[in-house]
Short mmCIF file of C-alpha atoms and ligand atoms in Angstrom, two decimals:
data_model
loop_
_atom_site.label_atom_id
_atom_site.label_comp_id
_atom_site.label_asym_id
_atom_site.label_seq_id
_atom_site.Cartn_x
_atom_site.Cartn_y
_atom_site.Cartn_z
CA MET X 1 121.57 67.51 162.80
CA GLN X 2 118.44 65.96 164.17
CA PHE X 3 117.32 62.81 162.43
CA GLN X 4 113.67 62.05 162.63
CA ASP X 5 111.69 58.97 161.69
CA PHE X 6 110.35 59.12 158.15
CA SER X 7 106.78 58.44 159.24
CA THR X 8 106.72 61.44 161.58
CA TYR X 9 107.10 64.14 158.91
CA ASN X 10 104.00 66.22 158.16
CA ALA X 11 104.79 65.99 154.47
CA VAL X 12 104.70 62.18 154.69
CA THR X 13 101.12 62.27 156.00
CA ARG X 14 100.13 64.66 153.22
CA LEU X 15 101.86 62.59 150.53
CA ALA X 16 100.11 59.45 151.78
CA ALA X 17 96.77 61.23 151.25
CA LEU X 18 97.80 62.46 147.80
CA ALA X 19 98.90 58.96 146.81
CA ARG X 20 95.31 57.74 147.06
CA ASP X 21 94.61 59.52 143.79
CA PRO X 22 97.86 59.96 141.89
CA HIS X 23 98.01 61.83 138.60
CA ASP X 24 96.52 59.78 135.77
CA LEU X 25 98.91 59.88 132.83
CA THR X 26 96.45 57.93 130.70
CA ALA X 27 93.65 60.50 130.96
CA ALA X 28 92.80 62.53 127.84
CA ASP X 29 94.76 65.50 129.23
CA GLY X 30 97.15 63.39 131.32
CA LEU X 31 100.32 64.27 129.44
CA PRO X 32 99.91 67.54 127.48
CA SER X 33 102.91 69.25 125.88
CA GLN X 34 102.83 71.98 128.52
CA ARG X 35 103.38 69.33 131.20
CA VAL X 36 106.38 67.97 129.28
CA ARG X 37 107.81 71.50 129.18
CA ASP X 38 107.04 72.26 132.83
CA PHE X 39 108.37 69.03 134.25
CA THR X 40 111.90 69.31 132.91
CA ALA X 41 114.91 70.17 135.07
CA SER X 42 118.40 71.14 133.89
CA PHE X 43 121.50 70.56 135.94
CA CYS X 44 125.25 70.21 135.26
CA GLY X 45 124.83 69.30 131.58
CA PHE X 46 121.85 66.97 132.14
CA ASP X 47 118.14 67.44 131.54
CA LEU X 48 115.65 65.40 133.51
CA LEU X 49 112.30 64.89 131.76
CA TYR X 50 109.90 63.81 134.48
CA ALA X 51 106.44 64.64 133.13
CA THR X 52 105.99 60.88 132.84
CA GLN X 53 105.95 60.50 136.63
CA ARG X 54 102.60 60.22 138.41
CA ILE X 55 102.93 63.57 140.09
CA SER X 56 100.90 66.77 140.19
CA PRO X 57 102.24 70.22 141.04
CA GLU X 58 100.84 69.63 144.53
CA VAL X 59 102.76 66.37 144.92
CA LEU X 60 105.91 68.11 143.72
CA GLY X 61 105.37 70.90 146.23
CA THR X 62 104.85 68.39 149.02
CA LEU X 63 107.98 66.49 148.01
CA GLN X 64 109.80 69.82 148.32
CA ASP X 65 108.28 70.20 151.80
CA LEU X 66 109.54 66.74 152.69
CA ALA X 67 113.04 67.63 151.53
CA ASP X 68 112.93 70.80 153.63
CA GLU X 69 111.35 69.21 156.68
CA ALA X 70 113.88 66.36 156.64
CA GLY X 71 116.77 68.83 156.15
CA LEU X 72 118.17 66.76 153.31
CA VAL X 73 120.39 69.48 151.87
CA GLU X 74 121.67 70.48 155.31
CA THR X 75 122.67 66.88 156.03
CA PHE X 76 124.29 66.64 152.62
CA LYS X 77 126.36 69.75 153.34
CA ALA X 78 127.31 68.40 156.74
CA MET X 79 128.39 65.14 155.08
CA LYS X 80 130.70 66.99 152.72
CA GLN X 81 132.17 68.94 155.62
CA GLY X 82 133.07 65.78 157.49
CA ALA X 83 130.18 65.03 159.85
CA VAL X 84 130.40 61.52 161.30
CA LEU X 85 127.35 60.18 159.49
CA ASN X 86 128.45 56.56 159.18
CA ARG X 87 127.24 55.51 162.62
CA ILE X 88 124.35 54.06 164.56
CA GLU X 89 123.74 55.99 167.75
CA GLY X 90 124.16 53.93 170.92
CA PHE X 91 125.46 50.80 169.18
CA ALA X 92 128.84 49.56 167.99
CA SER X 93 129.16 50.78 164.40
CA GLU X 94 131.75 52.06 161.93
CA ASN X 95 131.62 55.56 163.36
CA ARG X 96 133.23 57.32 160.42
CA GLN X 97 133.04 60.44 158.34
CA VAL X 98 131.66 60.12 154.81
CA LEU X 99 134.00 62.00 152.54
CA HIS X 100 134.01 60.55 149.05
CA THR X 101 133.25 64.08 147.84
CA ALA X 102 136.67 65.19 149.15
CA SER X 103 138.36 62.95 146.57
CA ARG X 104 137.19 65.44 143.94
CA ASP X 105 137.28 68.60 146.01
CA VAL X 106 140.75 69.28 144.69
CA PHE X 107 140.06 72.30 142.52
CA ASP X 108 138.86 74.99 144.90
CA GLU X 109 140.96 77.27 147.07
CA ALA X 110 138.78 76.46 150.06
CA PRO X 111 137.80 72.80 150.04
CA GLU X 112 134.90 71.76 152.25
CA ALA X 113 136.88 69.14 154.17
CA PRO X 114 140.42 70.54 153.94
CA GLU X 115 142.34 67.68 155.50
CA ALA X 116 140.71 64.99 153.35
CA ALA X 117 141.06 67.16 150.24
CA ALA X 118 144.77 67.66 150.96
CA LYS X 119 145.25 63.88 151.16
CA ALA X 120 143.33 63.44 147.91
CA LYS X 121 145.60 66.01 146.24
CA GLN X 122 148.67 64.23 147.52
CA GLU X 123 147.54 60.89 146.07
CA LEU X 124 146.64 62.58 142.80
CA SER X 125 150.11 64.06 142.47
CA LYS X 126 151.64 60.62 143.22
CA LEU X 127 149.43 59.24 140.46
CA HIS X 128 150.45 62.01 138.10
CA ALA X 129 154.13 61.23 138.66
CA PHE X 130 153.52 57.48 138.27
CA LEU X 131 151.65 57.97 134.98
CA ASP X 132 154.35 60.33 133.75
CA ASP X 133 156.98 57.69 134.48
CA ILE X 134 155.06 55.22 132.36
CA LYS X 135 154.46 57.72 129.58
CA SER X 136 158.05 58.87 129.39
CA CYS X 137 159.34 55.27 129.54
CA ARG X 138 161.05 55.69 132.91
CA LEU X 139 158.84 52.87 134.14
CA VAL X 140 159.22 49.92 131.77
CA ASN X 141 159.41 46.15 132.00
CA ALA X 142 162.60 44.14 132.45
CA ASN X 143 163.19 44.25 128.68
CA GLY X 144 162.78 48.00 128.52
CA GLN X 145 159.34 47.76 126.88
CA THR X 146 156.37 49.94 127.78
CA PHE X 147 153.29 48.65 129.58
CA THR X 148 150.14 48.32 127.50
CA THR X 149 147.56 46.79 129.85
CA MET X 150 146.53 47.31 133.44
CA VAL X 151 144.49 44.61 135.13
CA GLN X 152 142.59 45.78 138.19
CA VAL X 153 142.16 43.05 140.79
CA GLY X 154 139.51 43.94 143.34
CA ILE X 155 135.90 43.15 144.23
CA GLY X 156 132.70 44.95 145.22
CA GLY X 157 133.42 48.65 145.56
CA SER X 158 136.99 48.02 144.47
CA ASP X 159 135.71 46.69 141.15
CA LEU X 160 132.20 47.71 140.10
CA GLY X 161 132.55 51.49 139.96
CA PRO X 162 136.00 51.54 138.30
CA ARG X 163 134.92 48.84 135.83
CA ALA X 164 131.69 50.68 134.95
CA LEU X 165 133.62 53.93 134.45
CA TYR X 166 136.29 52.30 132.31
CA ILE X 167 133.71 50.65 130.07
CA ALA X 168 131.84 53.95 129.85
CA LEU X 169 134.95 55.85 128.79
CA LYS X 170 136.87 53.23 126.87
CA SER X 171 136.42 55.23 123.67
CA PHE X 172 138.71 57.88 125.20
CA SER X 173 141.55 55.39 125.84
CA LEU X 174 145.11 56.41 125.08
CA PRO X 175 146.50 54.68 121.98
CA GLY X 176 147.89 51.26 122.82
CA ARG X 177 146.46 51.20 126.34
CA ALA X 178 143.74 48.96 127.76
CA ALA X 179 142.36 47.89 131.12
CA ARG X 180 140.91 44.59 132.28
CA PHE X 181 139.30 43.57 135.56
CA ILE X 182 139.40 40.49 137.76
CA ALA X 183 136.95 40.27 140.66
CA ASN X 184 135.50 36.82 141.18
CA VAL X 185 137.32 34.22 143.26
CA ASP X 186 136.20 31.82 140.57
CA PRO X 187 139.60 30.83 139.12
CA ASP X 188 138.04 30.93 135.67
CA ASP X 189 137.75 34.71 135.98
CA VAL X 190 141.53 35.01 136.36
CA ALA X 191 142.16 32.39 133.69
CA GLU X 192 139.89 34.11 131.18
CA VAL X 193 141.45 37.55 131.73
CA LEU X 194 145.04 36.29 131.64
CA GLN X 195 144.42 34.30 128.50
CA GLY X 196 146.01 36.01 125.57
CA LEU X 197 147.58 38.83 127.63
CA ASP X 198 151.23 39.62 127.16
CA LEU X 199 152.08 39.44 130.87
CA SER X 200 155.47 41.00 130.31
CA ARG X 201 153.72 44.24 129.29
CA THR X 202 150.96 44.08 131.86
CA LEU X 203 150.64 45.88 135.18
CA PHE X 204 148.36 44.45 137.87
CA ASN X 205 146.63 46.92 140.13
CA ILE X 206 145.64 45.15 143.35
CA VAL X 207 142.88 47.18 144.98
CA SER X 208 141.63 46.48 148.46
CA LYS X 209 140.82 49.15 151.01
CA SER X 210 140.98 46.68 153.89
CA GLY X 211 143.83 44.65 152.40
CA THR X 212 142.13 41.55 153.81
CA THR X 213 139.51 40.59 151.23
CA LEU X 214 139.66 36.87 150.54
CA GLU X 215 138.82 37.09 146.84
CA THR X 216 141.36 39.81 146.10
CA LEU X 217 144.21 38.32 148.12
CA THR X 218 143.59 34.94 146.51
CA ASN X 219 143.52 36.45 143.02
CA GLU X 220 146.71 38.39 143.79
CA GLN X 221 148.42 35.08 144.51
CA LEU X 222 147.12 33.59 141.25
CA VAL X 223 148.44 36.60 139.36
CA ARG X 224 151.84 36.45 141.10
CA ALA X 225 152.09 32.75 140.30
CA ALA X 226 151.24 33.41 136.65
CA LEU X 227 153.95 36.07 136.41
CA ILE X 228 156.54 33.77 138.02
CA ARG X 229 155.59 30.98 135.61
CA GLU X 230 156.46 33.37 132.78
CA GLY X 231 159.81 34.14 134.39
CA LEU X 232 158.70 37.65 135.40
CA ASP X 233 159.33 39.42 138.69
CA PRO X 234 155.96 40.27 140.32
CA SER X 235 157.43 43.27 142.15
CA ARG X 236 157.98 44.90 138.73
CA HIS X 237 154.38 44.31 137.67
CA LEU X 238 152.17 44.92 140.69
CA VAL X 239 150.87 48.16 142.10
CA ALA X 240 148.54 48.48 145.08
CA VAL X 241 145.71 50.71 146.21
CA THR X 242 144.84 50.19 149.84
CA GLY X 243 144.07 51.81 153.18
CA GLU X 244 146.95 53.30 155.13
CA GLY X 245 148.22 50.70 157.60
CA SER X 246 146.32 47.79 156.00
CA PRO X 247 148.08 44.42 155.59
CA MET X 248 148.65 45.39 151.95
CA ASP X 249 150.33 48.67 152.90
CA ASP X 250 153.84 47.40 152.14
CA ALA X 251 155.52 49.40 149.41
CA THR X 252 158.35 46.86 149.11
CA ARG X 253 155.99 44.32 147.56
CA TYR X 254 154.71 46.70 144.90
CA LEU X 255 155.99 48.90 142.14
CA GLY X 256 153.78 51.70 143.38
CA SER X 257 151.36 52.16 146.28
CA PHE X 258 148.39 54.49 146.54
CA TYR X 259 146.11 55.18 149.45
CA MET X 260 142.41 55.49 149.95
CA TYR X 261 140.98 56.37 153.33
CA ASP X 262 138.50 54.91 155.79
CA TYR X 263 136.11 57.83 155.30
CA ILE X 264 135.53 56.72 151.69
CA GLY X 265 133.15 53.78 151.45
CA GLY X 266 134.04 51.11 148.90
CA ARG X 267 130.97 51.72 146.74
CA TYR X 268 131.66 55.45 146.78
CA SER X 269 135.36 55.06 146.00
CA ALA X 270 135.44 55.16 142.19
CA THR X 271 136.72 58.75 142.19
CA SER X 272 139.45 57.97 144.74
CA MET X 273 142.63 56.09 143.84
CA VAL X 274 140.44 52.96 143.71
CA GLY X 275 139.25 54.09 140.29
CA ALA X 276 141.80 56.74 139.37
CA VAL X 277 144.86 54.50 138.96
CA THR X 278 143.42 52.17 136.34
CA LEU X 279 141.45 54.94 134.65
CA GLY X 280 144.57 57.11 134.62
CA PHE X 281 146.59 54.33 133.04
CA ALA X 282 144.02 53.63 130.33
CA LEU X 283 142.63 57.11 129.65
CA GLY X 284 145.40 59.40 130.85
CA TYR X 285 145.67 61.76 133.80
CA ASP X 286 143.72 64.58 132.12
CA ALA X 287 140.67 62.36 131.69
CA VAL X 288 140.79 61.54 135.40
CA ILE X 289 140.86 65.25 136.21
CA GLU X 290 137.87 65.85 133.93
CA LEU X 291 135.98 63.03 135.61
CA LEU X 292 136.69 64.56 139.02
CA GLN X 293 135.68 68.01 137.76
CA GLY X 294 132.33 66.68 136.57
CA ALA X 295 131.67 64.98 139.89
CA HIS X 296 132.78 68.04 141.83
CA GLN X 297 130.46 70.30 139.89
CA VAL X 298 127.55 68.07 140.93
CA ASP X 299 128.77 67.93 144.54
CA ARG X 300 128.45 71.72 144.66
CA ALA X 301 125.23 72.02 142.65
CA ALA X 302 123.46 69.39 144.74
CA GLU X 303 123.39 71.89 147.60
CA GLN X 304 120.46 73.73 146.01
CA ARG X 305 117.32 73.44 148.07
CA ASP X 306 114.89 73.82 145.18
CA ILE X 307 114.13 70.30 143.98
CA ARG X 308 113.27 71.64 140.53
CA SER X 309 116.86 72.68 139.97
CA ASN X 310 118.63 69.91 141.86
CA ILE X 311 118.37 66.70 139.83
CA PRO X 312 119.83 64.28 142.42
CA LEU X 313 117.44 65.62 145.06
CA LEU X 314 114.51 65.54 142.66
CA MET X 315 115.33 61.97 141.59
CA ALA X 316 115.59 60.98 145.26
CA LEU X 317 112.15 62.39 146.03
CA LEU X 318 110.51 60.96 142.90
CA GLY X 319 111.97 57.62 143.94
CA ILE X 320 110.48 58.01 147.42
CA TRP X 321 107.10 58.93 145.93
CA ASN X 322 107.12 55.80 143.75
CA HIS X 323 108.47 53.49 146.42
CA ASN X 324 106.93 54.63 149.70
CA PHE X 325 103.68 56.13 148.49
CA LEU X 326 102.77 54.37 145.24
CA GLY X 327 104.19 51.10 146.58
CA HIS X 328 106.54 50.07 143.75
CA ALA X 329 109.17 47.68 145.07
CA THR X 330 111.86 47.86 142.41
CA ILE X 331 113.44 50.37 140.08
CA ALA X 332 115.05 49.76 136.70
CA VAL X 333 117.93 51.91 135.46
CA LEU X 334 117.95 51.59 131.67
CA PRO X 335 120.77 53.39 129.88
CA TYR X 336 120.34 53.87 126.15
CA SER X 337 124.08 53.82 125.80
CA GLN X 338 126.24 50.78 125.24
CA ALA X 339 129.03 52.55 127.11
CA LEU X 340 126.91 52.40 130.28
CA ALA X 341 126.52 48.63 130.03
CA ARG X 342 127.93 48.06 133.54
CA PHE X 343 126.62 51.24 135.14
CA PRO X 344 123.42 49.54 136.39
CA ALA X 345 125.58 46.91 138.09
CA HIS X 346 127.52 49.65 139.87
CA LEU X 347 124.29 51.38 140.89
CA GLN X 348 122.87 48.13 142.10
CA GLN X 349 125.68 47.93 144.61
CA CYS X 350 125.76 51.61 145.42
CA ASP X 351 122.02 51.77 146.03
CA MET X 352 121.25 48.38 147.53
CA GLU X 353 124.31 48.20 149.79
CA SER X 354 123.62 51.74 150.95
CA ASN X 355 119.89 51.70 151.45
CA GLY X 356 119.09 48.03 151.95
CA LYS X 357 118.73 48.62 155.70
CA SER X 358 116.09 47.85 158.32
CA VAL X 359 117.23 49.85 161.33
CA THR X 360 117.27 53.57 161.85
CA ARG X 361 120.28 55.66 162.76
CA GLN X 362 119.19 55.10 166.34
CA GLY X 363 119.19 51.31 165.94
CA GLN X 364 115.39 50.96 165.93
CA GLN X 365 113.49 48.79 163.50
CA VAL X 366 112.15 50.95 160.66
CA ALA X 367 108.39 51.05 160.13
CA TRP X 368 108.55 52.13 156.50
CA GLN X 369 110.07 50.84 153.28
CA THR X 370 113.73 51.67 152.68
CA GLY X 371 115.77 51.02 149.50
CA PRO X 372 114.10 49.40 146.49
CA VAL X 373 115.51 46.54 144.46
CA VAL X 374 117.60 48.10 141.68
CA TRP X 375 118.32 46.44 138.38
CA GLY X 376 118.88 47.30 134.75
CA GLU X 377 120.44 46.64 131.38
CA PRO X 378 121.15 48.83 128.39
CA GLY X 379 118.39 49.63 125.92
CA THR X 380 117.50 48.91 123.19
CA ASN X 381 118.59 45.35 123.98
CA GLY X 382 116.23 45.22 126.97
CA GLN X 383 113.29 46.07 124.72
CA HIS X 384 113.67 42.67 123.09
CA ALA X 385 113.79 40.97 126.46
CA PHE X 386 112.22 42.06 129.74
CA TYR X 387 110.28 45.14 128.60
CA GLN X 388 107.23 42.92 128.14
CA LEU X 389 106.90 42.85 131.91
CA LEU X 390 107.54 46.58 132.17
CA HIS X 391 104.62 47.30 129.84
CA GLN X 392 102.11 44.62 130.72
CA GLY X 393 103.28 42.79 133.83
CA THR X 394 101.47 42.90 137.17
CA GLU X 395 104.57 44.37 138.86
CA ILE X 396 104.90 48.08 138.13
CA VAL X 397 108.57 49.01 137.77
CA PRO X 398 109.48 52.70 137.81
CA VAL X 399 112.22 53.36 135.26
CA GLU X 400 115.13 55.77 135.15
CA PHE X 401 116.16 56.08 131.50
CA ILE X 402 119.57 57.56 130.67
CA GLY X 403 120.51 58.72 127.18
CA PHE X 404 122.77 60.96 125.10
CA ARG X 405 122.12 63.09 122.04
CA GLN X 406 125.46 62.21 120.46
CA ASN X 407 127.49 59.04 120.35
CA GLN X 408 131.07 58.65 121.54
CA TYR X 409 132.96 57.22 118.58
CA GLY X 410 131.44 59.39 115.87
CA LEU X 411 130.77 56.35 113.68
CA ASP X 412 127.18 56.45 112.47
CA LEU X 413 125.17 56.13 109.27
CA GLU X 414 121.81 57.27 108.06
CA VAL X 415 119.66 54.29 107.24
CA GLU X 416 116.15 54.99 106.01
CA GLY X 417 116.53 58.65 106.80
CA THR X 418 117.73 58.45 110.39
CA SER X 419 121.05 57.78 112.09
CA SER X 420 121.56 54.98 114.59
CA GLN X 421 121.90 57.56 117.35
CA GLN X 422 118.51 59.02 116.41
CA LYS X 423 117.02 55.54 116.43
CA LEU X 424 118.49 54.93 119.88
CA VAL X 425 117.11 58.13 121.43
CA ALA X 426 113.76 57.80 119.64
CA ASN X 427 113.39 54.34 121.12
CA MET X 428 114.14 55.61 124.61
CA LEU X 429 111.62 58.44 124.40
CA ALA X 430 109.04 56.14 122.84
CA GLN X 431 109.41 53.69 125.70
CA SER X 432 109.03 56.48 128.22
CA LEU X 433 105.84 57.63 126.55
CA ALA X 434 104.42 54.14 126.05
CA LEU X 435 104.95 53.24 129.69
CA ALA X 436 103.29 56.46 130.82
CA VAL X 437 100.25 56.74 128.59
CA GLY X 438 99.65 53.11 127.59
CA LYS X 439 97.06 52.23 124.95
CA ARG X 440 93.50 51.06 125.18
CA ASP X 441 92.53 48.19 122.89
CA ASP X 442 89.44 46.05 122.72
CA ASN X 443 91.73 43.09 122.58
CA PRO X 444 92.98 42.71 126.18
CA VAL X 445 96.22 41.12 124.98
CA ARG X 446 97.03 44.28 123.04
CA SER X 447 96.02 46.66 125.79
CA PHE X 448 98.59 48.68 127.76
CA SER X 449 97.48 50.01 131.13
CA GLY X 450 100.00 52.87 131.18
CA ASN X 451 100.62 54.89 134.35
CA ARG X 452 104.01 53.25 134.65
CA PRO X 453 106.19 56.01 136.08
CA ASN X 454 109.53 56.87 134.58
CA SER X 455 111.88 59.72 133.85
CA VAL X 456 114.52 60.40 131.23
CA LEU X 457 117.95 61.77 132.09
CA ILE X 458 119.59 63.07 128.93
CA ALA X 459 122.81 64.90 128.07
CA ASP X 460 124.83 65.75 124.97
CA ARG X 461 127.65 63.22 124.93
CA LEU X 462 129.16 60.84 127.47
CA THR X 463 132.58 62.40 128.12
CA PRO X 464 134.80 61.89 131.19
CA ARG X 465 133.38 65.11 132.69
CA LEU X 466 129.77 64.07 132.13
CA MET X 467 130.49 60.60 133.43
CA GLY X 468 131.81 62.13 136.65
CA ALA X 469 128.64 64.20 136.89
CA LEU X 470 126.41 61.20 136.22
CA LEU X 471 128.18 59.13 138.86
CA ALA X 472 127.78 61.88 141.44
CA ILE X 473 124.11 62.47 140.53
CA PHE X 474 123.33 58.85 141.42
CA GLU X 475 125.57 58.81 144.50
CA HIS X 476 123.70 61.80 145.88
CA ARG X 477 120.27 60.52 144.85
CA ILE X 478 121.06 57.47 147.00
CA ALA X 479 122.41 59.50 149.94
CA PHE X 480 119.43 61.90 149.95
CA GLN X 481 117.07 58.93 150.12
CA GLY X 482 119.02 57.38 152.98
CA PHE X 483 118.91 60.66 154.92
CA CYS X 484 115.16 60.86 154.37
CA TRP X 485 114.57 57.28 155.54
CA ASN X 486 116.74 57.94 158.61
CA ILE X 487 119.06 55.02 157.88
CA ASN X 488 122.83 54.78 157.71
CA SER X 489 123.58 54.50 154.00
CA PHE X 490 127.29 54.09 154.57
CA ASP X 491 127.79 50.81 156.41
CA GLN X 492 127.28 47.25 155.09
CA GLU X 493 126.88 44.96 158.10
CA GLY X 494 124.57 42.77 156.02
CA VAL X 495 127.48 41.29 154.09
CA GLN X 496 129.28 40.02 157.21
CA LEU X 497 127.31 36.92 158.22
CA GLY X 498 127.82 35.11 154.93
CA LYS X 499 131.55 35.92 155.02
CA VAL X 500 131.91 34.45 158.52
CA LEU X 501 130.02 31.29 157.57
CA ALA X 502 132.12 30.89 154.41
CA GLY X 503 135.23 31.08 156.62
CA GLN X 504 133.84 28.32 158.83
CA LEU X 505 133.05 26.09 155.86
CA LEU X 506 136.52 26.66 154.40
CA ARG X 507 138.14 25.64 157.70
CA LEU X 508 136.13 22.43 157.62
CA MET X 509 137.38 21.79 154.09
CA THR X 510 141.03 22.33 155.04
CA SER X 511 142.22 18.94 156.16
CA ASN X 512 145.06 20.15 158.37
CA SER X 513 143.14 22.93 160.13
CA GLN X 514 142.07 22.98 163.72
CA ILE X 515 138.29 22.88 163.73
CA GLN X 516 137.03 25.45 166.19
CA PRO X 517 133.87 24.75 168.18
CA GLU X 518 132.22 27.80 166.56
CA ASP X 519 132.78 26.20 163.15
CA LEU X 520 130.29 23.49 163.98
CA GLU X 521 126.71 23.67 165.12
CA ASP X 522 125.93 20.99 167.73
CA ASP X 523 124.48 18.62 165.17
CA GLY X 524 127.25 19.12 162.59
CA ARG X 525 124.97 20.91 160.16
CA GLU X 526 127.86 22.58 158.32
CA LYS X 527 129.67 19.27 157.71
CA MET X 528 126.43 17.73 156.48
CA LEU X 529 125.88 20.64 154.14
CA LEU X 530 129.36 20.20 152.66
CA GLN X 531 128.86 16.46 152.36
CA GLN X 532 125.50 16.80 150.65
CA ALA X 533 127.00 19.34 148.24
CA GLY X 534 129.71 16.80 147.45
CA MET X 535 132.47 19.03 148.79
CA LEU X 536 133.63 16.84 151.68
C1 G6Q T 1 131.47 48.63 149.49
C2 G6Q T 1 131.74 47.47 150.30
C3 G6Q T 1 132.39 46.31 149.58
C4 G6Q T 1 133.89 46.44 149.44
C5 G6Q T 1 134.47 45.08 149.02
C6 G6Q T 1 135.94 45.12 148.80
O1 G6Q T 1 131.03 49.67 149.90
O2 G6Q T 1 132.43 47.86 151.42
O3 G6Q T 1 131.83 46.07 148.32
O4 G6Q T 1 134.22 47.43 148.53
O5 G6Q T 1 134.14 44.13 149.98
O6 G6Q T 1 136.59 45.53 149.94
P1 G6Q T 1 138.11 45.87 149.96
O7 G6Q T 1 138.33 47.06 149.11
O8 G6Q T 1 138.45 46.13 151.40
O9 G6Q T 1 138.84 44.66 149.42
#
């Protein structure tokens, strides 16, 4: 694999020229029905409607050339086979394989990364046995009662993905089962979650790949203390998911222990035990398998070179067109699905922690834009809030809409001739159209400039399988972009500095600690900061 700087690709030069006169969606023939038909892709249960992007067939062809020239699919395949892609050449770096796809490559006879897939299978069968023990009442509390709630304690990648997936699939929960999540070191987060829980029937799933994360270890202590206060034995209520050999890898302290591995990045870990244990408890083992199947199907399908039939690759390139060539700095992910309420938060981490980088894989400063700012909220709620800016603001925000033709619960009613689900989808499509074509009005306040690029990703119904597929579509969209920008999408050095400084400030706040010289700048800036904030 030869990584090349983004600016050196021939296709990049051609796209820059094409971007001087992008397709005008507001023109009289800017968005004819034939274009809507032509610019639709189908993939793993999803359709992507992208006629509302500012692209021409020539731009699309050149984006295909860019994908080919940059060898995006080849790198993707190499990633799945265990290439050491998490590294910066010539500098100290994580130096790891990137094998989150192996956590769902458990169905085929010949997995792409056999060793990692075998470990994933092993953890899955441990989980299966654990869930069976709970189901068949072999694993019960001290009074012989079943467990009803699992609280996942973890942060960042050990929280956002699993939480987003649980919320998305809550409607498929087993009767009498629920999950909750604690992430923040804010003690009010723990207090709020514990409030009203029957601790005697609650399992706590402590999730930390490193086993050293301050927030999670602190919250584990708060949870243990709460259990002891209730006269309960924490070792009968806590399970752990951690890296092999981490400080948390001590089966004696937990009712059950599951592993995740260093080749799975936190933000890509939702389909490993990091997500599977809590999801398995709440939704059942079969739902976990369906989720993995959906993701695995996308992992395989994303190998197609033709961008018209590979939605993650197409979304990656449309994103590059909007960001690098049309100059749009942010992207909004707007699901028209209440179930996906926390999915934008997960994507925010997955995308921004992966592609918020300024050096190349060779450690050189990049000379082009890398990851955009990602944000989002469910529609239609957003329509009554920030959509004003999307339609008429000076900042053009490309949008990725996500929607479903059917709802999850089946509860719906026709009001004034249409169901709520129809209203939901109609609103999404209307927004897509309005952003694209705009509206001229003699009154400038009522004028819409249009040409605001967006696409609509739509599927039948959000099931565990489709959720797995959706998760993988976005994971790969992000990875393809990172490959194209020649950055390492799999490390997160940018989160270290703040952590180190927080450690220094905490040592200053601990009265009996030895203050190290590195905790203090020469002029005592840190102490002054704490004093001025009223913390010392
Ligand atoms: C994700 C990041 C980060 C990580 C958390 C939690 O890719 O690495 O968000 O997941 O810092 O880490 P632990 O799982 O090690 O506690």
